[in-house]
Amino acid sequence: MASEYEIKKQICDIGKRIYDQGMVAANDGNISVKLNDNEFLCTPTGVSKGFMTPEYICKVDANGKVIQANPGFKPSSEIKMHMRVYKNRPDVQAVVHAHPIYATSFAIAGIPLTQPIMPEAVIALGCVPIAEYGTPSTEEIPDAVEKYLQHFDAVLLENHGALTFSDSLINAYHKMESVEFYAKLLFLSRQLGGPKELSKSQVERLYEIRRQFGLSGKHPANLCQNAKNGQPSCHGCGGSCGGNCHGGDVSSDVVAEITKKVLESLGK
Ligand code: 13P
C-alpha cells in the first residue's frame, strides 16, 4: 500500500493531467481518495488542480469534516458529493470531478450519452446518465447523483460537468477520459450526419464480454433482465437471472428508464 504522502503526490499528478488536458478551467474540479472507512484525502477548494503540491491536500472524515489541512487550505466545496459516492459504493476508492468540454456540453444540452457507437465506450461505460441540476456545494448534487450510483461508474451533472469513480485513482481518472472521449466522438459523428450505431445484438455481445472479463464497478451489462423490461428487479443477479428474480428496488425505475432509452436509440 502506498504511503499517504505517495497518494497525495498521485492526486497532484492526476490534478495536473485533468488541467493539462483541458478537462478543467482555472480552479475547477476536485479529486478525492479513500484511505480507510473514516479517512479520505481531497483537493483543497479554490486552487488550480494543475499546480498542486502534496502540502495542498486535505484529510477529512466520512462526514467531510477536516482531520488535517495546512494553513490556507480548506477541503473542496464539493466534498459532500464525494462522500455520498463513498457512502453508497463501498467498492469505490477514488472520485474525480471535472468539466471536460464535450461531456459538459452534453450535460448542458441535457443529452445523456446513450448511443452505442464504439465497443470501448460500451464496455467501459455502457451509457452515462445525467443527474438533475443541483446547486454546487449543497446537498442537491449528492441527492441528484445518489440514485445512479448503484448502476453506473460515471454520471453527467446537468449544466455542470462530470463525475467518475472507481476502485483506484487511476481508474477513476481513466473513466473521466473515457467519458470525454465518448462524448467527443458522439458530438463529432453527429456533425458528420449522425453516428451509425451498434446494433442491439452487437451491444449484447460486448456486454457479454464485459461480464466474462469480470470487470469491476457498476455497469448496465450487470443489470437484471427485469430492469431492462421496466419491471421490479433484483439488481444483484449480474444479468444472469433471465428475468426470473423478484424483489424490487427503489431505483429500478431509474435504471429501466435509462436502459429503455438505450434500447430505443438502438431501434432495431
Ligand atoms: P472546489 O475548488 O471547491 O473543489 O470547486 C471546484 C468545482 O469545480 C466546483 O464544482
PDB file of C-alpha atoms and ligand atoms in Angstrom, residues 24 27-31 43-47 49 75-79 81 97-99 136-137 141 160, ligand 1:
ATOM      1  CA  VAL A  24     -10.972  21.868 -16.031  1.00  0.00           C
ATOM      2  CA  ASN A  27      -9.671  26.420 -10.185  1.00  0.00           C
ATOM      3  CA  ASP A  28     -12.367  23.948 -11.293  1.00  0.00           C
ATOM      4  CA  GLY A  29     -12.610  20.251 -10.499  1.00  0.00           C
ATOM      5  CA  ASN A  30     -11.830  18.159  -7.439  1.00  0.00           C
ATOM      6  CA  ILE A  31     -10.352  14.771  -6.585  1.00  0.00           C
ATOM      7  CA  THR A  43      -8.071  18.502  -3.100  1.00  0.00           C
ATOM      8  CA  PRO A  44      -8.488  21.917  -1.467  1.00  0.00           C
ATOM      9  CA  THR A  45     -11.108  24.397  -2.596  1.00  0.00           C
ATOM     10  CA  GLY A  46     -10.267  27.295  -4.862  1.00  0.00           C
ATOM     11  CA  VAL A  47      -6.879  26.282  -6.236  1.00  0.00           C
ATOM     12  CA  LYS A  49      -5.682  21.499  -9.773  1.00  0.00           C
ATOM     13  CA  PRO A  75     -11.400  20.868   1.627  1.00  0.00           C
ATOM     14  CA  SER A  76     -13.185  21.082  -1.724  1.00  0.00           C
ATOM     15  CA  SER A  77     -16.569  22.790  -1.643  1.00  0.00           C
ATOM     16  CA  GLU A  78     -17.909  19.618  -3.325  1.00  0.00           C
ATOM     17  CA  ILE A  79     -16.729  17.232  -0.616  1.00  0.00           C
ATOM     18  CA  MET A  81     -20.728  14.917  -3.366  1.00  0.00           C
ATOM     19  CA  HIS A  97     -14.992  15.604 -10.739  1.00  0.00           C
ATOM     20  CA  ALA A  98     -14.158  17.679 -13.820  1.00  0.00           C
ATOM     21  CA  HIS A  99     -15.741  19.855 -16.512  1.00  0.00           C
ATOM     22  CA  PRO A 136     -22.801  23.288  -6.232  1.00  0.00           C
ATOM     23  CA  SER A 137     -21.644  22.718  -2.632  1.00  0.00           C
ATOM     24  CA  ILE A 141     -25.937  17.434  -6.219  1.00  0.00           C
ATOM     25  CA  HIS A 160     -22.241  21.470 -14.669  1.00  0.00           C
TER      26      HIS A 160
HETATM   27  P1  13P B   1     -13.550  23.329  -5.412  1.00  0.00           P
HETATM   28  O1  13P B   1     -12.339  24.140  -5.830  1.00  0.00           O
HETATM   29  O2  13P B   1     -14.194  23.859  -4.166  1.00  0.00           O
HETATM   30  O3  13P B   1     -13.235  21.868  -5.324  1.00  0.00           O
HETATM   31  O4  13P B   1     -14.670  23.519  -6.527  1.00  0.00           O
HETATM   32  C1  13P B   1     -14.360  23.401  -7.880  1.00  0.00           C
HETATM   33  C2  13P B   1     -15.538  22.985  -8.698  1.00  0.00           C
HETATM   34  O5  13P B   1     -15.367  22.564  -9.812  1.00  0.00           O
HETATM   35  C3  13P B   1     -16.907  23.067  -8.142  1.00  0.00           C
HETATM   36  O6  13P B   1     -17.806  22.388  -8.982  1.00  0.00           O
END
